[in-house]
PDB file of C-alpha atoms in Angstrom:
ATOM      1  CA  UNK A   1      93.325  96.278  94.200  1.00  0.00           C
ATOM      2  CA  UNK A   2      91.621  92.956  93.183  1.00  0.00           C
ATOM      3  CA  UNK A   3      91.117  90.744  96.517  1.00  0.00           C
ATOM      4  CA  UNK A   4      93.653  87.327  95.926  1.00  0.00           C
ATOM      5  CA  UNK A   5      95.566  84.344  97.631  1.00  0.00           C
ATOM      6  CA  UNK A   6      98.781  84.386  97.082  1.00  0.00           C
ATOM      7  CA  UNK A   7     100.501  80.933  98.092  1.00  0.00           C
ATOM      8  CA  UNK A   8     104.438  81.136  97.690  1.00  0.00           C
ATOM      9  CA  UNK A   9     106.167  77.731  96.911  1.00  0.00           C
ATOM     10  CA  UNK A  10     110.030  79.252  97.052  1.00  0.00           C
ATOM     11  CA  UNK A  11     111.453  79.522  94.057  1.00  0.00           C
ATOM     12  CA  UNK A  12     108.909  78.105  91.970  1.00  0.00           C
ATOM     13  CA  UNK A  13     107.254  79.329  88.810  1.00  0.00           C
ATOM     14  CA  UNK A  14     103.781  80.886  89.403  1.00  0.00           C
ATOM     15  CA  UNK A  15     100.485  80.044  87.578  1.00  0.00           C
ATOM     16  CA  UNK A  16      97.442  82.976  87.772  1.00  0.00           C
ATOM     17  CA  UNK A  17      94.226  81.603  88.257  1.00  0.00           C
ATOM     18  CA  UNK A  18      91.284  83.260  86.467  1.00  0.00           C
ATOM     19  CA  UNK A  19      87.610  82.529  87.174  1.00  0.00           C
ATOM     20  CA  UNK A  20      84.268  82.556  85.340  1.00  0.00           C
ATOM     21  CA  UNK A  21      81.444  84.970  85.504  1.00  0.00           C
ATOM     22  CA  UNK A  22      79.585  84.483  89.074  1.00  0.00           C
ATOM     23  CA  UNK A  23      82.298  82.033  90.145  1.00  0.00           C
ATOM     24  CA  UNK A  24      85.211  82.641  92.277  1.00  0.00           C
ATOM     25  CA  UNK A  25      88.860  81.437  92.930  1.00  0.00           C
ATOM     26  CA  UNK A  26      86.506  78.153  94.720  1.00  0.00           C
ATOM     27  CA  UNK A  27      86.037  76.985  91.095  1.00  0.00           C
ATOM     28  CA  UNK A  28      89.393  76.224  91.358  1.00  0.00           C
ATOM     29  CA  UNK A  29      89.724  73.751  94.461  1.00  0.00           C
ATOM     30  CA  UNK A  30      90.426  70.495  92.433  1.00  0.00           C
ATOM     31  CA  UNK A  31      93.698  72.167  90.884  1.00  0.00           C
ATOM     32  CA  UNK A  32      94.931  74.195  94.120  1.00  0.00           C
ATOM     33  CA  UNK A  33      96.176  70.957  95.865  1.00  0.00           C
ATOM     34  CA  UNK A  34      97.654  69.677  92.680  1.00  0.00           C
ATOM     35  CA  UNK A  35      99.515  72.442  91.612  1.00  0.00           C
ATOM     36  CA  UNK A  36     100.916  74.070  94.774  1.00  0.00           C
ATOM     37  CA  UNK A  37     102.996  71.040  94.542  1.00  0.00           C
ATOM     38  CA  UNK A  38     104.758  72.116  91.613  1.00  0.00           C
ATOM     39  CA  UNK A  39     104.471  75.992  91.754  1.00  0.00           C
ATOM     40  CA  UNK A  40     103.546  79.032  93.144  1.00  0.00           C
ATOM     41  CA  UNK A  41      99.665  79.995  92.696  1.00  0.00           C
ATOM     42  CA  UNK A  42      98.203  83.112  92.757  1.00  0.00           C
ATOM     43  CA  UNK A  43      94.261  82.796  92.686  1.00  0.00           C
ATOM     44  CA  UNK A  44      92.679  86.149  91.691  1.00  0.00           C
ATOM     45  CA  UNK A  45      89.090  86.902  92.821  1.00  0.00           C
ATOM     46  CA  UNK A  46      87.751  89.082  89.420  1.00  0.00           C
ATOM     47  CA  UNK A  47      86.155  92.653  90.218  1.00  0.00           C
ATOM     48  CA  UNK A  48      82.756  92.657  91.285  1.00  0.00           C
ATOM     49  CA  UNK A  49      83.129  89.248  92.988  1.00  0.00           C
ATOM     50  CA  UNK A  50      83.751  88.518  96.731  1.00  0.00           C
ATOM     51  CA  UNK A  51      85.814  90.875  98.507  1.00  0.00           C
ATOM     52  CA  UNK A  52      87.571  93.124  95.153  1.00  0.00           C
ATOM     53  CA  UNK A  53      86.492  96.117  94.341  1.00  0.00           C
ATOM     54  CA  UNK A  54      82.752  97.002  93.352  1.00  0.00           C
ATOM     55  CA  UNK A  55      82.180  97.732  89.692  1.00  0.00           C
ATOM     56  CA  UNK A  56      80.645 100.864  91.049  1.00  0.00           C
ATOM     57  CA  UNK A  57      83.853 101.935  92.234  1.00  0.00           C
ATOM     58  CA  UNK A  58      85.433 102.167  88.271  1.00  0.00           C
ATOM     59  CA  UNK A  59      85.152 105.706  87.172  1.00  0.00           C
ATOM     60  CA  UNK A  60      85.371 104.382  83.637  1.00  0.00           C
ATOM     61  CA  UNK A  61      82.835 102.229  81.737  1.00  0.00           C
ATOM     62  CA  UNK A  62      83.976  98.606  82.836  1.00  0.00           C
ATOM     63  CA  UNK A  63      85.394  96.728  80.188  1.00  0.00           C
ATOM     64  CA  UNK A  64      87.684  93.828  79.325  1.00  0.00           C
ATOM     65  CA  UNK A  65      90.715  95.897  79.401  1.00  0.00           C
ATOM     66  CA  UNK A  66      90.284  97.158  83.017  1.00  0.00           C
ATOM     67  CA  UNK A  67      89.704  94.133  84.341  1.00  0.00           C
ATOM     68  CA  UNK A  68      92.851  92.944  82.293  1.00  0.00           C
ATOM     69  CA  UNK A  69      94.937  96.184  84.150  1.00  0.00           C
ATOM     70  CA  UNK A  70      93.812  95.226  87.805  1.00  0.00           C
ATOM     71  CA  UNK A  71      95.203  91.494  87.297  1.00  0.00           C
ATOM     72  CA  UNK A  72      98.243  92.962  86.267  1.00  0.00           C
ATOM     73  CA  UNK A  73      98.017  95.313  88.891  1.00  0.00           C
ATOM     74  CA  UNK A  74      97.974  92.598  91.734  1.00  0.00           C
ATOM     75  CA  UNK A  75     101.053  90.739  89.755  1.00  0.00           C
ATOM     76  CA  UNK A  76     103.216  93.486  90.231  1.00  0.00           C
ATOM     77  CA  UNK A  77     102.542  94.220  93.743  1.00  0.00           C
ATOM     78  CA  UNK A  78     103.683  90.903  94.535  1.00  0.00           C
ATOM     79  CA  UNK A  79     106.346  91.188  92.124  1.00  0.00           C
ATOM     80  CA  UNK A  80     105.241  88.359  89.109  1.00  0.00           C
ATOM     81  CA  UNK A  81     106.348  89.664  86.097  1.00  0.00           C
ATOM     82  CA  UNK A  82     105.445  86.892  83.298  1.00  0.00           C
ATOM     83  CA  UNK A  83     103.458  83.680  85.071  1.00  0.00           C
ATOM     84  CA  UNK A  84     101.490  80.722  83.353  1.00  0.00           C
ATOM     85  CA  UNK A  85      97.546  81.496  83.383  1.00  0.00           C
ATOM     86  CA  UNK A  86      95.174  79.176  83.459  1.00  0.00           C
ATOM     87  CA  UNK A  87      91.190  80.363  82.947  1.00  0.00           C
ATOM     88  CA  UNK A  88      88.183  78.396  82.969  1.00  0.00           C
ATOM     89  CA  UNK A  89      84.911  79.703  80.983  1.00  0.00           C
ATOM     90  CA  UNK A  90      84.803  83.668  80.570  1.00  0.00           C
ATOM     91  CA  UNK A  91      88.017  83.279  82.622  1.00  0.00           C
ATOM     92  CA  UNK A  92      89.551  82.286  79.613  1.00  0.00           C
ATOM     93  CA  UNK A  93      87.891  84.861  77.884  1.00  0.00           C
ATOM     94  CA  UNK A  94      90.018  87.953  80.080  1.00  0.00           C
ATOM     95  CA  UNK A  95      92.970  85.527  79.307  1.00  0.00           C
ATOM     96  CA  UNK A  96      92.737  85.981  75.451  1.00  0.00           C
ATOM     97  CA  UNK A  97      92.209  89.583  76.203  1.00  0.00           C
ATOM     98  CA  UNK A  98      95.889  89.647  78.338  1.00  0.00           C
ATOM     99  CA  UNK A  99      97.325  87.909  75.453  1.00  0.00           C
ATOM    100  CA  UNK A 100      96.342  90.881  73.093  1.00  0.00           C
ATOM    101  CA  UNK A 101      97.310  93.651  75.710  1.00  0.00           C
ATOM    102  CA  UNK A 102     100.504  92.375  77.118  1.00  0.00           C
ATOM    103  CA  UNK A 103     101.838  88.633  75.573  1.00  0.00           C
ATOM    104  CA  UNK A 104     105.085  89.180  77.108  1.00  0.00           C
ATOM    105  CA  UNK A 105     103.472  88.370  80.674  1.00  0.00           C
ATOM    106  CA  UNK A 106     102.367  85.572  79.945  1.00  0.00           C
ATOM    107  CA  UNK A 107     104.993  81.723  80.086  1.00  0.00           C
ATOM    108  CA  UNK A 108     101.736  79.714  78.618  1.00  0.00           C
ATOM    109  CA  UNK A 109      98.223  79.952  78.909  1.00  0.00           C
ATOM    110  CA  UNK A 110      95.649  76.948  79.847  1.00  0.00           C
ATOM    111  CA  UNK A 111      92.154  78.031  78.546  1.00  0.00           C
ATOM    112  CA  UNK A 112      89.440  75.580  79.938  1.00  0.00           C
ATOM    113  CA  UNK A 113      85.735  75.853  78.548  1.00  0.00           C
ATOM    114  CA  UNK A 114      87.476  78.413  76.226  1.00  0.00           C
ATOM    115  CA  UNK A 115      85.205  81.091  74.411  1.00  0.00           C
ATOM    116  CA  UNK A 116      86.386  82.100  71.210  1.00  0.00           C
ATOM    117  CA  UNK A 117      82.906  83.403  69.534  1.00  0.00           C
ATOM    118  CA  UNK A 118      79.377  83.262  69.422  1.00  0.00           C
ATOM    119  CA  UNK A 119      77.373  80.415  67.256  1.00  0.00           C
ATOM    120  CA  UNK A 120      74.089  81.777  66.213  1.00  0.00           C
ATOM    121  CA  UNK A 121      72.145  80.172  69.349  1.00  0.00           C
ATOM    122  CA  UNK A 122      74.672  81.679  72.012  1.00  0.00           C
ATOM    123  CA  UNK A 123      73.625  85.102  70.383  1.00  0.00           C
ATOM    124  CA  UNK A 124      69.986  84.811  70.664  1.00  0.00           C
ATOM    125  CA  UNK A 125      69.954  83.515  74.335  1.00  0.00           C
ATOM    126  CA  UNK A 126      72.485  86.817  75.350  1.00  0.00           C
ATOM    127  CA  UNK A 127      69.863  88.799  73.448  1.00  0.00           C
ATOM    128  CA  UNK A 128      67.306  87.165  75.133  1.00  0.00           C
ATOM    129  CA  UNK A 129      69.256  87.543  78.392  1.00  0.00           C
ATOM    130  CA  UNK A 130      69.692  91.287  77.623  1.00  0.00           C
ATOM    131  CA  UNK A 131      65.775  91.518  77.386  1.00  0.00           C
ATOM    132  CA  UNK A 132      65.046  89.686  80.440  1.00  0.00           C
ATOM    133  CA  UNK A 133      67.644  91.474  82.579  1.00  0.00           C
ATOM    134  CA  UNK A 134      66.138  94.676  83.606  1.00  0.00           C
ATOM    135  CA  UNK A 135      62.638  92.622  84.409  1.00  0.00           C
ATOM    136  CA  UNK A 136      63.793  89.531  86.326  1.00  0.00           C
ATOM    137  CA  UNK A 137      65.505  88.596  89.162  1.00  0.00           C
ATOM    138  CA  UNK A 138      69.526  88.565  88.169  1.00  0.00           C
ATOM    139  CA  UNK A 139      69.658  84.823  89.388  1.00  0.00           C
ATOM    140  CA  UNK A 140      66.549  83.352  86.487  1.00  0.00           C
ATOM    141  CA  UNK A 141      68.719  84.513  84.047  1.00  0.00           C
ATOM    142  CA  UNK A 142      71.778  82.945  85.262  1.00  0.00           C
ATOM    143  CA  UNK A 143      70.406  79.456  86.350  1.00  0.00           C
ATOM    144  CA  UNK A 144      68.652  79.581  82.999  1.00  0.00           C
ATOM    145  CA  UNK A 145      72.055  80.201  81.366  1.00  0.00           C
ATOM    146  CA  UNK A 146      74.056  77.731  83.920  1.00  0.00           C
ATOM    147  CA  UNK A 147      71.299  74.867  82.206  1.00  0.00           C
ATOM    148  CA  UNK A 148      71.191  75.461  78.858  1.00  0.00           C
ATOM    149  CA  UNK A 149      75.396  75.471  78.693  1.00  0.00           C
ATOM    150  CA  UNK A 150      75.597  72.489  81.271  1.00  0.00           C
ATOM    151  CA  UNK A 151      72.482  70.429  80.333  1.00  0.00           C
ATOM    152  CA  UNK A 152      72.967  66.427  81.284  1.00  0.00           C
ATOM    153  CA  UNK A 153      72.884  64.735  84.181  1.00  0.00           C
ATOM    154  CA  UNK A 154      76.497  64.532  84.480  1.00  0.00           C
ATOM    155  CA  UNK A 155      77.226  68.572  84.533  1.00  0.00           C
ATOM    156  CA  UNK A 156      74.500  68.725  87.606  1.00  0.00           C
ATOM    157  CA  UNK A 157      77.797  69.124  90.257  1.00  0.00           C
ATOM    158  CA  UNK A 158      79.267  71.715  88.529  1.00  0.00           C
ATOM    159  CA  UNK A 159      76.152  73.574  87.158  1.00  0.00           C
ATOM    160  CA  UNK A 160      75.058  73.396  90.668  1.00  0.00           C
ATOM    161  CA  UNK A 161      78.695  74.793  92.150  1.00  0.00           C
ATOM    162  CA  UNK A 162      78.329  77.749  89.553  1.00  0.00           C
ATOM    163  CA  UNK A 163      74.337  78.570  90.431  1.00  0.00           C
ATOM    164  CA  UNK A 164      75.378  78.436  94.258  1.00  0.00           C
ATOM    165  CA  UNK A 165      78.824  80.788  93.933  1.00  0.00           C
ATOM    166  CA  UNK A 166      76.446  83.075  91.605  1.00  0.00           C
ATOM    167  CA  UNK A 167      73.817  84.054  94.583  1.00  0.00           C
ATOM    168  CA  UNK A 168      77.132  85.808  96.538  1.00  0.00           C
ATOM    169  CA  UNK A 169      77.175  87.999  93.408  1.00  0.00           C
ATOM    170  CA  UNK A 170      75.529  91.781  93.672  1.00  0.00           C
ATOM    171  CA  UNK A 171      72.406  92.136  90.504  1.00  0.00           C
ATOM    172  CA  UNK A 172      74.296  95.300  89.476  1.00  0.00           C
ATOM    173  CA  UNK A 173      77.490  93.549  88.887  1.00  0.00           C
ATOM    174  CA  UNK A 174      76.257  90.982  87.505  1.00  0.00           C
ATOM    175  CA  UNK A 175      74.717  92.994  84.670  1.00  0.00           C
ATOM    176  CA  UNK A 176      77.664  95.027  84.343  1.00  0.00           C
ATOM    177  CA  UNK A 177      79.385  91.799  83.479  1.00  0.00           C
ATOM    178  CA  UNK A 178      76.773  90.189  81.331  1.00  0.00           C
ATOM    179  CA  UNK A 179      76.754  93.593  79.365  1.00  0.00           C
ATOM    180  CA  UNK A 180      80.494  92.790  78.623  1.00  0.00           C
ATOM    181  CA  UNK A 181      79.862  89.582  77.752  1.00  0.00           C
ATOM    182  CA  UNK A 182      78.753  90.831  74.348  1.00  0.00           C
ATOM    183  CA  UNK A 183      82.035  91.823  73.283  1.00  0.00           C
ATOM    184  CA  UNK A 184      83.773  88.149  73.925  1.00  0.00           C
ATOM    185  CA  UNK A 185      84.579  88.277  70.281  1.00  0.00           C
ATOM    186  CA  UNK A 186      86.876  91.551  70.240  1.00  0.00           C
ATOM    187  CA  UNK A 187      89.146  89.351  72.574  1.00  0.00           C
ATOM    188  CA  UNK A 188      90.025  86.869  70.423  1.00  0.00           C
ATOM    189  CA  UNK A 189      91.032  88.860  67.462  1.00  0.00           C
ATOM    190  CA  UNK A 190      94.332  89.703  67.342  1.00  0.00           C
ATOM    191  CA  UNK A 191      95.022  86.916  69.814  1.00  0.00           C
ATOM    192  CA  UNK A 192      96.973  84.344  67.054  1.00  0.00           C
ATOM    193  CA  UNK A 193      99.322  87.280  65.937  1.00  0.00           C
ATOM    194  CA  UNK A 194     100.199  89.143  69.044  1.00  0.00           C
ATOM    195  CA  UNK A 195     100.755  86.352  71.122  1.00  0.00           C
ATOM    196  CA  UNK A 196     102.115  83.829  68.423  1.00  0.00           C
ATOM    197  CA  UNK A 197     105.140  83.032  70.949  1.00  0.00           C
ATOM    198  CA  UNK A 198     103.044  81.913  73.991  1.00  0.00           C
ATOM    199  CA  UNK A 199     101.753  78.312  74.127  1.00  0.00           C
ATOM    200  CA  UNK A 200      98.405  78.141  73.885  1.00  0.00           C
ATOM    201  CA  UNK A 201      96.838  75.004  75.454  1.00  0.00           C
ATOM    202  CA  UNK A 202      92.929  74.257  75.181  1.00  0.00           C
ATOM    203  CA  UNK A 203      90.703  72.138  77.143  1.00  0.00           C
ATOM    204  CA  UNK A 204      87.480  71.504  76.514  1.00  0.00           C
ATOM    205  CA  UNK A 205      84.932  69.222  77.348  1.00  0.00           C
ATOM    206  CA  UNK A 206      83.306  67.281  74.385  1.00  0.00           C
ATOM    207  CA  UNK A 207      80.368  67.976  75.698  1.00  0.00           C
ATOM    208  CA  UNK A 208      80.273  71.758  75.702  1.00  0.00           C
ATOM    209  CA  UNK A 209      77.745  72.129  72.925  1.00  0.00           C
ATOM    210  CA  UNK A 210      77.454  75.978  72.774  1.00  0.00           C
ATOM    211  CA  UNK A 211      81.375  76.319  72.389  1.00  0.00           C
ATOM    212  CA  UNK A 212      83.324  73.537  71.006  1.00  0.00           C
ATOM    213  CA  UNK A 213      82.552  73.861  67.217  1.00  0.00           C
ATOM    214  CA  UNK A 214      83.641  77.255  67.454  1.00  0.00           C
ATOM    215  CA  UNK A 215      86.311  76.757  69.586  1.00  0.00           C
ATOM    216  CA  UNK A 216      87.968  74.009  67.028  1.00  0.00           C
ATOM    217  CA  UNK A 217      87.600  76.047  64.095  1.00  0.00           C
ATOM    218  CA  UNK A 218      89.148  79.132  65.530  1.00  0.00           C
ATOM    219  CA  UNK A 219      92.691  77.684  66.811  1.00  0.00           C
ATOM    220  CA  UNK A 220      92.824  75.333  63.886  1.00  0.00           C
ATOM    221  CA  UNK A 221      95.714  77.789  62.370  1.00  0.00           C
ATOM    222  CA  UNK A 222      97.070  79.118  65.575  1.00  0.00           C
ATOM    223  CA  UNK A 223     100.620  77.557  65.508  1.00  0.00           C
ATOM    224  CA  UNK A 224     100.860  77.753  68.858  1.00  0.00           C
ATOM    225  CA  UNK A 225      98.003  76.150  70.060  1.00  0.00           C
ATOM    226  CA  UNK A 226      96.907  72.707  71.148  1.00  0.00           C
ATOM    227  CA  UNK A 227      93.478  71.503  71.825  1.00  0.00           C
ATOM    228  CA  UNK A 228      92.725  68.867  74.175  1.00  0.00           C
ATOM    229  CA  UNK A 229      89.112  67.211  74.625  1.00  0.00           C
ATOM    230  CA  UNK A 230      88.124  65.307  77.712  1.00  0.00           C
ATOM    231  CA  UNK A 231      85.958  62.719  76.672  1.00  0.00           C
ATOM    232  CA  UNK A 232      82.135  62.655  78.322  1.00  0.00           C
ATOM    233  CA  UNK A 233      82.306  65.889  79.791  1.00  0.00           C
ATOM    234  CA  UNK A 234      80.737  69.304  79.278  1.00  0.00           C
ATOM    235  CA  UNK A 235      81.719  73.337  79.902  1.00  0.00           C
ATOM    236  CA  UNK A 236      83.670  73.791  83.350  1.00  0.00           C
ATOM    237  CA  UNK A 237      85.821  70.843  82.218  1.00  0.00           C
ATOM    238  CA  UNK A 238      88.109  70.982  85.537  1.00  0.00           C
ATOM    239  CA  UNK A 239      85.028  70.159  87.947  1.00  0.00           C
ATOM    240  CA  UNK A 240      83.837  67.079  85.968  1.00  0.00           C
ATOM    241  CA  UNK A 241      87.102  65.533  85.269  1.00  0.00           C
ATOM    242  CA  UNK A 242      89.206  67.366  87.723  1.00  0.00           C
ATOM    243  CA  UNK A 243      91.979  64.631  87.356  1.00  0.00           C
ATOM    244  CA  UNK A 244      92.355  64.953  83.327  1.00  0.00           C
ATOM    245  CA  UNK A 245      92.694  68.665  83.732  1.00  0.00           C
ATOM    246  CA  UNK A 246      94.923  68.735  86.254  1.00  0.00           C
ATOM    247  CA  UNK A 247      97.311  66.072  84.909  1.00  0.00           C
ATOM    248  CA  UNK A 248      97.121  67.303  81.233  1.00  0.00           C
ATOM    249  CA  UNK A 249      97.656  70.988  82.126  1.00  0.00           C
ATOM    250  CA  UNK A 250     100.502  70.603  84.864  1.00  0.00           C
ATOM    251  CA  UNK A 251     102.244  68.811  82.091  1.00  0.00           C
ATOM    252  CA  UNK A 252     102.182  71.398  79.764  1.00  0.00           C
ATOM    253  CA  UNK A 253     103.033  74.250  82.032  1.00  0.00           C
ATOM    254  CA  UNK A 254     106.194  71.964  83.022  1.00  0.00           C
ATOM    255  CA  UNK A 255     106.866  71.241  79.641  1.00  0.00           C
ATOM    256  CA  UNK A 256     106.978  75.364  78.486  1.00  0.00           C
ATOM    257  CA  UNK A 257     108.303  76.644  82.055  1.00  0.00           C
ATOM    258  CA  UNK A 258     111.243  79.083  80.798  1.00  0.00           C
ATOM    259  CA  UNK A 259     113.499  78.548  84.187  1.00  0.00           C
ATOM    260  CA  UNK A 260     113.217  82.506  85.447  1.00  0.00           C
ATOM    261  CA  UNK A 261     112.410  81.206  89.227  1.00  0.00           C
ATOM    262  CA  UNK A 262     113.560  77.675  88.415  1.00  0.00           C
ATOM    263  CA  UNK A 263     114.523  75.004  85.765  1.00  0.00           C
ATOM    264  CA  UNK A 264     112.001  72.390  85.912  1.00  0.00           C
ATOM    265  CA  UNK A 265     112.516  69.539  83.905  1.00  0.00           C
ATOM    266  CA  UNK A 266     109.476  68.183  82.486  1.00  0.00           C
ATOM    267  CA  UNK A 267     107.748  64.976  80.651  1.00  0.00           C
ATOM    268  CA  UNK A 268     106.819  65.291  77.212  1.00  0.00           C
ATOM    269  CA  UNK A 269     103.158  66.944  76.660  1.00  0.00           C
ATOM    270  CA  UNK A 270     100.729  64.213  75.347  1.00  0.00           C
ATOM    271  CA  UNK A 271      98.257  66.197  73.521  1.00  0.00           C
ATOM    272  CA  UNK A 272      95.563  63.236  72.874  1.00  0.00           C
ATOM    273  CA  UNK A 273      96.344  61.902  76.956  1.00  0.00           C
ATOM    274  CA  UNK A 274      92.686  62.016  78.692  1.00  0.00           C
TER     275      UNK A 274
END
């Protein structure tokens, strides 16, 4: 089972925390003090990272969907069935995938630095990653990555957070993740229709170049969905402006908590608040 940290707030509601590629539940430390206030938190560390399971250790090719099984694996050991999620970067990327698989788990979902597809340049640099992986070092092709998607001077804290929890991470399952990187887009697909009852709320910093576009053009029809923007800020949007996130997301999850641990009665969302 998937290595976590489980911390109970009695009777509360529970939000799932999902990391990014090379992170960990760390990425998270601006939000944990925040919202173990209001709920329960369960903060999952993602195969292949810290202390879960090695990817080596899945008999089947690893994929999207087993990572998706093991999260709800750990849920129902500790007996969550439906919680809010909240994912930042490829984090949000397994959380689209749980909305296609099973919806009816989920109370809302907060998608930070979302991914819904590939622009033309994102392509080319994960072909040029898959060229340079088998030849370099594991770690040139991620702090290569970690500056191209968090250039300025004002990403450099949480570029330099990412690079740092990234050199914990084995080469091999590092790889084995970057290899399922490619398929980001077959999460996303049925994701409007299937889970066309859960709200859907987006942050994104304005300055995530490689995703934002995309990102905007995708949810523009999902009825369910809000996108918020946090003004001079780029990709792992609840680092930078830990405060907007925090504040903006907390009052959504209050705002579309369905009372099955407890009634929580909640301000109204304020989708252009920054």
């Amino acid at each position: 089972m998937l290595d976590y940290q489980f911390i109970e707030n009695k009777g509360k509601e529970c939000i799932v925390l999902l990391h990014g590629i090379g992170g960990g539940r760390n990425v998270f430390h601006k939000q944990m003090k925040k919202y173990r206030k209001e709920f329960s938190v369960l903060a999952i560390t993602l195969p292949g990272h810290g202390n879960s399971p090695d990817i080596a250790d899945y008999r089947l090719p690893f994929s999207f969907n087993i990572v998706s099984e093991e999260i709800f694996k750990t849920m129902d050991a500790i007996g969550l069935k439906k919680c809010h999620f909240v994912g930042i970067s490829l984090g949000s990327v397994i959380l689209h995938n749980i909305l296609q698989l099973r919806p009816e788990r989920v109370k809302s979902a907060i998608l930070g630095g979302a991914v819904t597809k590939f622009n033309l340049f994102s392509k080319s640099l994960l072909f040029t990653g898959g060229l340079l992986k088998e030849v370099t070092p594991h770690m040139f092709i991620y702090r290569l990555f970690a500056n191209i998607m968090m250039p300025k001077k004002n990403h450099a804290v949480s570029r330099e957070f990412f690079i740092q929890e990234a050199k914990k991470m084995k080469r091999h399952n590092f790889i084995k993740w970057f290899d399922i990187a490619r398929n980001v887009e077959s999460t996303y697909v049925c994701v409007q229709e299937v889970s066309k009852n859960v709200p859907k709320l987006y942050i994104s910093g304005e300055e995530d170049h490689l995703f934002i576009k995309r990102l905007q053009k995708d949810v523009k029809d999902d009825q369910s969905a809000h996108v918020h923007i946090i003004e001079d800020c780029g990709h792992v949007c609840n680092i930078e402006n830990a405060e907007a996130f925090n504040t903006t997301s907390l009052t959504f999850m209050k705002k579309h908590g369905d009372g099955s641990l407890l009634h929580h009665d909640s301000p109204q969302y304020l989708p252009t608040a920054k």
